[in-house]
Coordinates of C-alpha atoms and ligand atoms in Angstrom, one line a residue:
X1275 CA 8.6 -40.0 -36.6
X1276 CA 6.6 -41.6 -33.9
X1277 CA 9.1 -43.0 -31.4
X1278 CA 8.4 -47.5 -30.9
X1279 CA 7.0 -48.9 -27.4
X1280 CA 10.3 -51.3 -26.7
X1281 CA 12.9 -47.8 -27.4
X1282 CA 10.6 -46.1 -24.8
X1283 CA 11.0 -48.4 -21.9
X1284 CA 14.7 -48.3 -23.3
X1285 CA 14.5 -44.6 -23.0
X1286 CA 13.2 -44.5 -19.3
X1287 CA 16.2 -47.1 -18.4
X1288 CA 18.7 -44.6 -18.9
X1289 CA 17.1 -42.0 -16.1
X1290 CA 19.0 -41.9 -13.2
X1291 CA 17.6 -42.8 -9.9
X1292 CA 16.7 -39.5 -7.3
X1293 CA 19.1 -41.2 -5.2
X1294 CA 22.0 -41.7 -8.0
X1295 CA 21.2 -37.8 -9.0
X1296 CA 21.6 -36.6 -5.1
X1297 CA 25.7 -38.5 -4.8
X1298 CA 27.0 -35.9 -7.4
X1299 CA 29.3 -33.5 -5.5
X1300 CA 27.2 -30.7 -7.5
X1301 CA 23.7 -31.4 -6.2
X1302 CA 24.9 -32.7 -2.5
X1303 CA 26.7 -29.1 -2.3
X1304 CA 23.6 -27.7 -3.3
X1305 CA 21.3 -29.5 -0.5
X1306 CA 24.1 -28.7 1.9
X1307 CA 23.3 -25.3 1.4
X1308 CA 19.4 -24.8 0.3
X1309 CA 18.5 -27.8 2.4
X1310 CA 18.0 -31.6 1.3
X1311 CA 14.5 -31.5 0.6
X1312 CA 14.3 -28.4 -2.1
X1313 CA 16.8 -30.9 -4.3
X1314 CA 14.9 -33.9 -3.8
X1315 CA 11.6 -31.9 -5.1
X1316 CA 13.6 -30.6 -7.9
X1317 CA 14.9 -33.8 -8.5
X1318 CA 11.8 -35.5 -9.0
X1319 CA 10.1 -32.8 -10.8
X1320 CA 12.6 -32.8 -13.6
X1321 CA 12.9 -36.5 -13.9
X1322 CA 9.0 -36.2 -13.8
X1323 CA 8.5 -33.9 -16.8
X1324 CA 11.8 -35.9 -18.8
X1325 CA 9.2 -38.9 -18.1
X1326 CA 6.4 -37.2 -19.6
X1327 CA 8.2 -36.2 -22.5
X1328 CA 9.4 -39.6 -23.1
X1329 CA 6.1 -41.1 -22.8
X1330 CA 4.6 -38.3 -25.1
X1331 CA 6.7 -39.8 -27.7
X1332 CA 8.8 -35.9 -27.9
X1333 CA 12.2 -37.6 -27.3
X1334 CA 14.5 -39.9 -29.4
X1335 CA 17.6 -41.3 -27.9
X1336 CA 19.9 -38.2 -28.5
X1337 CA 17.4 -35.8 -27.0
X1338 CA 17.3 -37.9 -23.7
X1339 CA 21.3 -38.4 -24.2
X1340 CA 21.2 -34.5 -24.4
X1341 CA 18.8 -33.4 -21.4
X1342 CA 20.6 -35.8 -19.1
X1343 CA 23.9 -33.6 -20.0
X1344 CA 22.1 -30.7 -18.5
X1345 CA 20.2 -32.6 -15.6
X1346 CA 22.0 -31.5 -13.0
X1347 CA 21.7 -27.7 -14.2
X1348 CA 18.2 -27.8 -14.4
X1349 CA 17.8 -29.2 -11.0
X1350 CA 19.6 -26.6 -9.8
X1351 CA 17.8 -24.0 -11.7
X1352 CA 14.9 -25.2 -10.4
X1353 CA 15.8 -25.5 -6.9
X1354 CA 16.8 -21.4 -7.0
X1355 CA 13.4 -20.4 -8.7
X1356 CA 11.4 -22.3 -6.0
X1357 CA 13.4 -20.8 -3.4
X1358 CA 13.2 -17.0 -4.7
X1359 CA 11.0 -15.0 -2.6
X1360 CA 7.5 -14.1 -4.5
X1361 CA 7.3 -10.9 -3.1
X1362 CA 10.6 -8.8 -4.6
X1363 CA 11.2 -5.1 -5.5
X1364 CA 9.8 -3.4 -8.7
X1365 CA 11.1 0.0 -10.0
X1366 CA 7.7 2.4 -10.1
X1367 CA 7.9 4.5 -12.9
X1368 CA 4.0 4.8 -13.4
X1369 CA 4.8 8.2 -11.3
X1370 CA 1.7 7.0 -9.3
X1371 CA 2.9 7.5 -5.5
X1372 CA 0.6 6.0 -3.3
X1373 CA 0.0 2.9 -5.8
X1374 CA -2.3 0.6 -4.0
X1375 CA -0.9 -2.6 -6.2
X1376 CA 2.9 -1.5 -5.8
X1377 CA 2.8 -1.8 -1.8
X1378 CA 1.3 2.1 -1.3
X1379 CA 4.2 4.1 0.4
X1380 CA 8.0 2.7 0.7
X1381 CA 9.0 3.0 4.1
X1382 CA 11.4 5.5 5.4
X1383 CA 14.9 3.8 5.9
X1384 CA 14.6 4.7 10.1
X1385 CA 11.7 2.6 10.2
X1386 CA 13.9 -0.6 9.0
X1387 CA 16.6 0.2 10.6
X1388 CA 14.2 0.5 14.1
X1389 CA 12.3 -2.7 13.0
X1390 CA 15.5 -4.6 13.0
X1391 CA 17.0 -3.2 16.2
X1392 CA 13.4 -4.1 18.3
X1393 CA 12.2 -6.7 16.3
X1394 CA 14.9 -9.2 15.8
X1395 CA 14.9 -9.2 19.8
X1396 CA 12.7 -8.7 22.6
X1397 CA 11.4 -5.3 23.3
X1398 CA 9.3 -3.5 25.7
X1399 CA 6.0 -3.5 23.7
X1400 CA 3.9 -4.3 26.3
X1401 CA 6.0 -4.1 29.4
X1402 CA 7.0 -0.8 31.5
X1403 CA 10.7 -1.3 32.5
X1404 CA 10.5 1.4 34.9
X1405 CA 7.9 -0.4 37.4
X1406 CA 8.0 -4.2 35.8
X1407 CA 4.8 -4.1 35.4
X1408 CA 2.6 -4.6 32.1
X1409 CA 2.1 -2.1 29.7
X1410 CA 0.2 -1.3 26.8
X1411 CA 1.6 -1.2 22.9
X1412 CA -0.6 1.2 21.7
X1413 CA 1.4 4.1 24.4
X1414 CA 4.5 4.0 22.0
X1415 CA 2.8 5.9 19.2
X1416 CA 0.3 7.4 21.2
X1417 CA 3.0 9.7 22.7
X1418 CA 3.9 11.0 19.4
X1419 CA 0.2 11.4 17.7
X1420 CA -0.5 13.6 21.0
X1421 CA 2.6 16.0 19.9
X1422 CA 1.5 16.2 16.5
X1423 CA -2.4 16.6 16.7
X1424 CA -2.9 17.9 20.0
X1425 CA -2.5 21.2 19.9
X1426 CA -2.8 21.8 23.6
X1427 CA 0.8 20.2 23.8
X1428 CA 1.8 22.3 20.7
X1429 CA 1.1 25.7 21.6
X1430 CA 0.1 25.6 25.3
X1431 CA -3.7 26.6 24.1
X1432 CA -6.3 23.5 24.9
X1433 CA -7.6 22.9 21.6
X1434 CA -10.9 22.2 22.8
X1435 CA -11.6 24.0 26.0
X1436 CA -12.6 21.5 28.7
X1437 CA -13.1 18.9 26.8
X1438 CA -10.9 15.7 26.9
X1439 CA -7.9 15.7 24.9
X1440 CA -6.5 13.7 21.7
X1441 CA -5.9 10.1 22.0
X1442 CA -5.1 7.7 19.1
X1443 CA -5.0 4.1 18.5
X1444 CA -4.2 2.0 15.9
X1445 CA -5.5 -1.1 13.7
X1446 CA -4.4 -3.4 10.9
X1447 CA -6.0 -0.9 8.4
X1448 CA -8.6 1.5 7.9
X1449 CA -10.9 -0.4 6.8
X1450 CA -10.6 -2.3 10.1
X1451 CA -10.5 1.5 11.8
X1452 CA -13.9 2.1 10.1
X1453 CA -15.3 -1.3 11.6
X1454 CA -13.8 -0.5 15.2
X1455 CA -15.4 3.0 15.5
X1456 CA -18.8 1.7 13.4
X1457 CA -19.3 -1.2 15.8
X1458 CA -17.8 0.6 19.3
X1459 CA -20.2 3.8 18.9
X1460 CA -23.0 2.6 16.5
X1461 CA -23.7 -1.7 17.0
X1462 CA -27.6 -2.1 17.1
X1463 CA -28.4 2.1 16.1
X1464 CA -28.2 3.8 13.0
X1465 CA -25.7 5.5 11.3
X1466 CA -26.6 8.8 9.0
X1467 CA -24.4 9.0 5.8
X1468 CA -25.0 11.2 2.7
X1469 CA -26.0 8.9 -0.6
X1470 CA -23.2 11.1 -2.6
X1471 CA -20.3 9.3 -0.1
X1472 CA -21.3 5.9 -0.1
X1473 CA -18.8 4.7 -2.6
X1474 CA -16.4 1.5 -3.0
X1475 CA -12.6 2.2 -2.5
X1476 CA -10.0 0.5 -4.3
X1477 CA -10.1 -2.6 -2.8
X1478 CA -13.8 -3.5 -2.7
X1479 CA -14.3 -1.3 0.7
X1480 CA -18.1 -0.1 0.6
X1481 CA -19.4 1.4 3.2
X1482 CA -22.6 -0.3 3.0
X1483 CA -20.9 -3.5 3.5
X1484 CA -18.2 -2.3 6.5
X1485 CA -22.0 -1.1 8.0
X1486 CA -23.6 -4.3 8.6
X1487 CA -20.6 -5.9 9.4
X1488 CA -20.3 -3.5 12.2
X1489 CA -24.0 -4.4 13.2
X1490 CA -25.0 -0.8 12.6
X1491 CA -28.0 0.4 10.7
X1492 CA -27.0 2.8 7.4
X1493 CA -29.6 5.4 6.9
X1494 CA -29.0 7.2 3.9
X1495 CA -30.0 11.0 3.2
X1496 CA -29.7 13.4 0.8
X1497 CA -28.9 12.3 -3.0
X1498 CA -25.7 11.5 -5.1
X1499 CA -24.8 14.5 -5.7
X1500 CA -26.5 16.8 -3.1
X1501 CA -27.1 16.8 0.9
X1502 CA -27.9 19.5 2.8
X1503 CA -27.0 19.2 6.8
X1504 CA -31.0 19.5 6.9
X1505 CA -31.2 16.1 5.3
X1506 CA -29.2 14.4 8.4
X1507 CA -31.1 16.8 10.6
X1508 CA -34.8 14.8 9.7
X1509 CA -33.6 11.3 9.8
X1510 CA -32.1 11.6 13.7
X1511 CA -34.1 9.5 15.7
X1512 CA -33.8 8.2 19.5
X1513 CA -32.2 5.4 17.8
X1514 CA -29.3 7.8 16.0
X1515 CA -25.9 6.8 17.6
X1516 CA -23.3 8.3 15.0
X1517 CA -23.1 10.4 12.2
X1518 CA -20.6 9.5 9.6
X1519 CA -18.5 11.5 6.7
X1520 CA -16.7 9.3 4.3
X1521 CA -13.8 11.3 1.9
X1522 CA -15.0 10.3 -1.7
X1523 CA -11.7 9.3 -2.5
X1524 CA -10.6 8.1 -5.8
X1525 CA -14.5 9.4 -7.0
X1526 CA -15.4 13.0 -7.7
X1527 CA -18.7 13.9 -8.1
X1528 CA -18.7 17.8 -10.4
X1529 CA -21.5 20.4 -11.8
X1530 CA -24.5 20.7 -9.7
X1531 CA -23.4 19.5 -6.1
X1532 CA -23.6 20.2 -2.3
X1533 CA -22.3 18.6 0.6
X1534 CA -22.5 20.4 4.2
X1535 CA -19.7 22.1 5.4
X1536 CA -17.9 20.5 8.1
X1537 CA -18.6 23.3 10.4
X1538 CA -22.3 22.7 10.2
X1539 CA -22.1 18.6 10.9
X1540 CA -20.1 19.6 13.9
X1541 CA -22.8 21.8 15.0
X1542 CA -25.4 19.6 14.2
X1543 CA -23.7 16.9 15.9
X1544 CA -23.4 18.8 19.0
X1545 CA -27.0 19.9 19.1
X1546 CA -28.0 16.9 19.0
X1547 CA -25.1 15.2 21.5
X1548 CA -24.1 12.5 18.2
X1549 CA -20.5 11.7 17.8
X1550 CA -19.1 12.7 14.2
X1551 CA -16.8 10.2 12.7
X1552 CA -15.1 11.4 9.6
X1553 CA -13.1 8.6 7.0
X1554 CA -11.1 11.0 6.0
X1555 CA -9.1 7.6 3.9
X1556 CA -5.6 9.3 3.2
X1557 CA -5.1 11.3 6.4
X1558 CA -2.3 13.6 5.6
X1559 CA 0.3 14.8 9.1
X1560 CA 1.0 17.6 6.7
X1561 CA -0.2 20.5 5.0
X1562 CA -1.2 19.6 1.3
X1563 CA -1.1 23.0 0.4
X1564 CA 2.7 23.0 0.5
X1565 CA 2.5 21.0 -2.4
X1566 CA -0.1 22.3 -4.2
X1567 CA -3.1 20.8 -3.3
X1568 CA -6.1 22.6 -2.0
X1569 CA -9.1 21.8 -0.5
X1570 CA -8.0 18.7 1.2
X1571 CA -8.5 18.9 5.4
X1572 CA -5.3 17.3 7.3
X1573 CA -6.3 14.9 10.3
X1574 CA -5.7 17.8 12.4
X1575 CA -7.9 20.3 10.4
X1576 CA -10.3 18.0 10.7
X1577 CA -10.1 17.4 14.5
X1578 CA -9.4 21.2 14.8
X1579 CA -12.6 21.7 13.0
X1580 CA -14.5 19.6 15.8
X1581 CA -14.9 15.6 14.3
X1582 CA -14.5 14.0 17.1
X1583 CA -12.8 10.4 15.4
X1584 CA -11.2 10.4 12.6
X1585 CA -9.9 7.5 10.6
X1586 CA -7.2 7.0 8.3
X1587 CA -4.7 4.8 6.3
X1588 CA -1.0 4.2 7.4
X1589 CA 0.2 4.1 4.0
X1590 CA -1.2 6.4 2.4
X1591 CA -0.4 10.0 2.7
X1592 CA 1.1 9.3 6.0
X1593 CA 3.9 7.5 4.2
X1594 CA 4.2 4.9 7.1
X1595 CA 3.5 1.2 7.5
X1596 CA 0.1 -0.7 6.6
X1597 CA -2.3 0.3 9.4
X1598 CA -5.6 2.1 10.6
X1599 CA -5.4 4.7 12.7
X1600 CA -8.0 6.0 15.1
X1601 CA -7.7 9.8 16.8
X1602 CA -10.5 11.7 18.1
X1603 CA -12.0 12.5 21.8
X1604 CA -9.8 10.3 24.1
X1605 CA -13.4 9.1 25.9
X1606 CA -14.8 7.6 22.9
X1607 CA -11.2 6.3 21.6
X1608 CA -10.7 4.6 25.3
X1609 CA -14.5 2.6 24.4
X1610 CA -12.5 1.1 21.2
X1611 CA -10.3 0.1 23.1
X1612 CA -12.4 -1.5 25.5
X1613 CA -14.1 -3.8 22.5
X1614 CA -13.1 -7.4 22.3
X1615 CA -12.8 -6.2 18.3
X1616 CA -9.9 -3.5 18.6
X1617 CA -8.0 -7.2 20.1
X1618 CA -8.7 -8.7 17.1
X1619 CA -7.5 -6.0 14.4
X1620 CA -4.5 -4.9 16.6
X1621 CA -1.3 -4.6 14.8
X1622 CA 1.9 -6.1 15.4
X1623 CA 5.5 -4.9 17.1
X1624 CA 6.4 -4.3 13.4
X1625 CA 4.0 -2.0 12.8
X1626 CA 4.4 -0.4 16.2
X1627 CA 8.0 0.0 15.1
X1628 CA 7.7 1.4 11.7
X1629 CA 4.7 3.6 12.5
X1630 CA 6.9 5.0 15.7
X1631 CA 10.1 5.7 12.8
X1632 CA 7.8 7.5 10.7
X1633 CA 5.7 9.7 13.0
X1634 CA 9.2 10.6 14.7
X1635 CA 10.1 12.1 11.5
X1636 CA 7.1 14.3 11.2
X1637 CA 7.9 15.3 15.1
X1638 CA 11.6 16.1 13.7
X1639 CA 10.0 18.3 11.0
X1640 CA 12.2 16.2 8.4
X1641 CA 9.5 15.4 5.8
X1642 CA 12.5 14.6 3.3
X1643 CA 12.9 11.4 5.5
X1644 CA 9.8 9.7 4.4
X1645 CA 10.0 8.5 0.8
X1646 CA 6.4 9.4 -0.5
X1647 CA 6.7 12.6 0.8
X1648 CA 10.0 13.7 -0.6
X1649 CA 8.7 12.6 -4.1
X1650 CA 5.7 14.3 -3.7
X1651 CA 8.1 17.6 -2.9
X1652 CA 9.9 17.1 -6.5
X1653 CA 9.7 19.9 -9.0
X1654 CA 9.0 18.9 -12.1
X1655 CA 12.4 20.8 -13.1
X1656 CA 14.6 18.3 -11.3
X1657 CA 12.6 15.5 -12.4
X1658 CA 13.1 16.7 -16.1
X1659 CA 16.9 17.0 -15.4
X1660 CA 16.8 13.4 -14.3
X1661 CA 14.9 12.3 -17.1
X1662 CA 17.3 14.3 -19.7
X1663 CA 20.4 12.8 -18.1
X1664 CA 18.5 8.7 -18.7
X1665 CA 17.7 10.2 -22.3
X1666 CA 21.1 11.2 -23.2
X1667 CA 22.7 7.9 -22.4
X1668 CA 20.9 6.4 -24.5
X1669 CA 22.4 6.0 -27.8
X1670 CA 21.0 6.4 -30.8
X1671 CA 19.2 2.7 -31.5
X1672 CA 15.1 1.3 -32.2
X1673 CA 14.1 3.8 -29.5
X1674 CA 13.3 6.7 -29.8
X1675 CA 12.8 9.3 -27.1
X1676 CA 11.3 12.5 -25.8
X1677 CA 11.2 14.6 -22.2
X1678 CA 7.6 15.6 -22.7
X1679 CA 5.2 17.7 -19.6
X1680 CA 2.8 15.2 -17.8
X1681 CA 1.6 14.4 -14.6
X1682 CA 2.0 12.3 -11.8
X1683 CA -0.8 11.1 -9.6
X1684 CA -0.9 11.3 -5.4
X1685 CA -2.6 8.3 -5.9
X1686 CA -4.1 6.2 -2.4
X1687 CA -7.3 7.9 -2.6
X1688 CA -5.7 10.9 -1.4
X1689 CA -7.5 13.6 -3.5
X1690 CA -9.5 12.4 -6.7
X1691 CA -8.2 15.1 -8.6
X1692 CA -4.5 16.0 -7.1
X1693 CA -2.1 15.8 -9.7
X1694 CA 1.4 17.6 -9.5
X1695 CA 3.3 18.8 -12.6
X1696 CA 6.2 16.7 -13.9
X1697 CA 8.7 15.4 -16.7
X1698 CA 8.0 12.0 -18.5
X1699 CA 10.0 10.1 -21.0
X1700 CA 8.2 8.9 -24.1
X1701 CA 9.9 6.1 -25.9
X1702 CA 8.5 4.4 -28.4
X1703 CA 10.5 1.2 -29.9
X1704 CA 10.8 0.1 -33.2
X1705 CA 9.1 -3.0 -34.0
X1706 CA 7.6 -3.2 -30.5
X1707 CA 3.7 -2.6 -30.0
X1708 CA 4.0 0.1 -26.9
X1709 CA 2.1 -3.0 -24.8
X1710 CA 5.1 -5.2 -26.1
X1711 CA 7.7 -2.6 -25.2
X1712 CA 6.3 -2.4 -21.7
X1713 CA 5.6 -6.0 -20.9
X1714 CA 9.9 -6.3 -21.9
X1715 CA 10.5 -3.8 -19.3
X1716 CA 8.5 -5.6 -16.7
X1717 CA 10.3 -8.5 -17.6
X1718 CA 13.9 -6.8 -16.6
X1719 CA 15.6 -7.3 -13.2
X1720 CA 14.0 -5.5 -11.8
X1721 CA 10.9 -5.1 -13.3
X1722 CA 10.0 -1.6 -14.6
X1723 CA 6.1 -1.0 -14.4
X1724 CA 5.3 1.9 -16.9
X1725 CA 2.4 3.7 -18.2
X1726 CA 1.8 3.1 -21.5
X1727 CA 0.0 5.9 -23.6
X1728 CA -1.1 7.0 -27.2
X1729 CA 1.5 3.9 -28.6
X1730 CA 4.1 5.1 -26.4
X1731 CA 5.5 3.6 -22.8
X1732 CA 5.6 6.4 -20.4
X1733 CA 8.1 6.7 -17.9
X1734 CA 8.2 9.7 -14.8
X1735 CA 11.0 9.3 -12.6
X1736 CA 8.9 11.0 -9.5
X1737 CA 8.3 7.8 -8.2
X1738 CA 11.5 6.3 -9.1
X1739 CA 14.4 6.5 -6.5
X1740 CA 17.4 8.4 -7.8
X1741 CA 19.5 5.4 -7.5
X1742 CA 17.1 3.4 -9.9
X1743 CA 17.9 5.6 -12.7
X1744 CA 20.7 3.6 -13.7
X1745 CA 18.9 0.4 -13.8
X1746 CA 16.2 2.0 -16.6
X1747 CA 19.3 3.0 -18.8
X1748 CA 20.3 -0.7 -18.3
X1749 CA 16.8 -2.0 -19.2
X1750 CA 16.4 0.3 -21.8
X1751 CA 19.8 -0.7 -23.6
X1752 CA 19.0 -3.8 -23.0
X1753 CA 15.6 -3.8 -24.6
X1754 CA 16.6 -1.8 -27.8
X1755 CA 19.2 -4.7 -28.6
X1756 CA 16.9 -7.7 -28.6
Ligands
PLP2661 C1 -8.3 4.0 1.4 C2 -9.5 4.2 2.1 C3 -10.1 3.2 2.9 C4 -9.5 1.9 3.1 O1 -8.3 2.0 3.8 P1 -7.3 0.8 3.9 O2 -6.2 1.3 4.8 O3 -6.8 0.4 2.5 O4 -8.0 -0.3 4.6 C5 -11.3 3.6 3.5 N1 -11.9 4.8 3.4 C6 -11.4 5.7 2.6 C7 -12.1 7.0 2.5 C8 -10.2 5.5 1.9 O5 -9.7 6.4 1.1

């Protein structure tokens, strides 16, 4: 029954003032704590929306009588949503490692506990405390990249004969890497890259794009799906400044291909005194091999093999921090540097921090330190265990469940095809569409991001921490008995 003009002015007259809600001991406790001005906002935004519904015509007197018996709780309800951070942890079963969407690689516990410890004070990232004088941030990675990729320090052999030595330096991301190198070595010349890598990387990165940008000229050779190093050969010209390999990524081109070997760019780049950049994209410390996955150069086969830059992501097989690292030939690293641009993408203390925590596990040899790693290490008989013992506490109910063989996905780029074996749980749920079933397990505490396959939600616990296990019995209890 449509509510009469005169009761709604009558309605509005028994809303409380903002000021008369803010004297009760509840809400002034409240603003003590979460600050005044959060419970003023809440304040007026539920007295706003109580308006609205009045005027609407949605309320009677006993409806209005009723929400202002539970005014104070919604103000306070309201006050903790706007104050609970957006960004908050999620539980990763999608057995996707390096998952671009879900923050890419979790950071090794050192690398908080060495954020904290120089970041919450002041620290000596640009300052040498021996002499007083300034120094420079890059030199607290640097030290450690040298250890690991030159293997002149390694094994007392120079890796490259005269030449100048490894030097690294680091940006916000690789993208930014790409830019730095693209604009230092290549602004107003050309750039030769084959058609089959000139593809867009999760994340709208296209080479094309990061080209022009950099205020270098792309000249494509070759086709999609075949270049011969004689292809780059023909297009040098006295305007030539770099040539360029990009790693295809997430994008694998099959059947009737070529691509030069390595070997033969070097040589061609040599000849012809070009530098060779190589995106290598994921950039892996270690040897893929060790977990099954061939064909895939490490930064330091790569530099071993004669590129002289290479760029690569922090956060992707590296298992560090968001960055873009740059190591190749320490003459043409010193002229990135030197451009106004490497000030501009240059990363923070944080980074500096977490990136120095990471890389001094690598120099530690303890690869089981950083989290994307040591999942990528799992068997898949140890992530079946895991998934039996979640199975088995879950009682007989509207799920049903099975340990079935799968796979789980590097993931970042790293190699289109590198899968590794595992163990996933199939659960299906009576009287839930699998999209339903998964869209209730995002919606637990934490969320649960799954895969959801042929009608069933698929969960694989390699990307799940060992400690999360409990909390996807919880959510799947929890689910089953709604
Ligand atoms: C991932 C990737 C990039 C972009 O790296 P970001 O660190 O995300 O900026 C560029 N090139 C290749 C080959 C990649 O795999």
């Amino acid at each position: 029954m449509p509510v009469k003009i005169d009761s709604i002015a009558d309605l509005y007259r028994k809303l409380p003032s903002v000021d008369e809600l803010q004297r009760s001991s509840e809400l002034a406790a409240l603003a003590a704590s979460e600050g005044q001005a959060a419970v003023t906002d809440a304040a007026r935004a539920v007295l706003a929306s109580l308006r609205q519904e009045i005027s609407d015509g949605r309320l009677d007197a006993s409806a209005v009588d009723l929400a202002l018996s539970g005014l104070e709780n919604a103000i306070i309800r309201r006050v903790r949503q706007s104050l609970k951070y957006s960004l908050h942890p999620v539980i990763n079963a999608t057995g996707v490692i390096l998952h671009t969407n879900l923050g890419r690689a979790p950071l090794p516990a050192s690398t908080l506990e060495h954020i904290r410890e120089t970041a919450a004070s002041y620290s000596n990232l640009e300052f040498e405390v021996e002499t007083g004088e300034r120094g420079k941030r890059d030199v607290h990675v640097d030290r450690l990249f040298r250890k690991l990729l030159d293997e002149s320090a390694a094994t007392g052999v120079p890796a490259r004969g005269a030449e100048p030595g490894i030097s690294t330096i680091v940006v916000n991301n690789n993208a930014a890497a790409v830019l730095l190198a693209l604009n230092t070595l290549a602004e107003g010349g050309e750039v030769i890259v084959s058609r089959g890598e000139l593809v867009e990387i999760g994340g709208s990165f296209r080479i094309p794009d990061v080209m022009s940008k950099s205020n270098a000229i792309l000249r494509e050779v070759g086709t999609t799906n075949r270049t011969r190093v004689s292809d780059y050969e023909k297009e040098i010209n006295d305007k030539t400044r770099l040539l360029l390999r990009v790693h295809r990524s997430n994008f694998q081109i099959t059947g009737f291909t070529e691509q030069p070997q390595i070997e033969e760019l070097v040589s061609l780049a040599r000849k012809r005194k070009l530098p060779l950049v190589e995106d290598l994209g994921s950039g892996a410390l270690f040897d893929l091999r060790l977990i099954g996955v061939k064909g895939e150069p490490s930064v330091l086969d790569s530099l071993r093999q004669g590129v002289d830059v290479v760029t690569y992501s922090g956060d992707k097989l590296l298992g560090g921090p968001q960055a873009g690292i740059l190591s190749g030939r320490s003459d043409l690293i010193a002229r990135m540097r030197a451009n106004s641009l490497f000030r501009a993408l240059r990363v923070d203390k944080l980074t500096y921090a977490a990136l120095e925590a990471t890389l001094l596990a690598y120099v530690k040899g303890d690869h089981d330190a950083i989290p994307a790693l040591r999942m990528m290490h799992l068997s898949k008989e140890e992530i079946g265990r895991r998934a039996e013992a979640v199975a088995e506490k879950i009682i007989p109910s509207r799920l049903s469940l099975e340990v079935i063989d799968g796979e789980s996905v590097i993931g970042g780029g790293a190699a289109p095809s590198a899968v590794l074996p595992t163990r996933l749980l199939a659960i299906a749920c009576e009287g839930l569409s699998a999209d339903e079933f998964s869209s209730s397990l995002r919606a637990a505490d934490p969320p649960i991001i799954a895969r959801v396959e042929d009608g069933r939600v698929l969960l694989d616990l390699r990307t799940v921490f060992p400690q999360q296990d409990e909390a996807i019995v919880k959510a799947l209890i929890e689910v089953a008995r709604k």
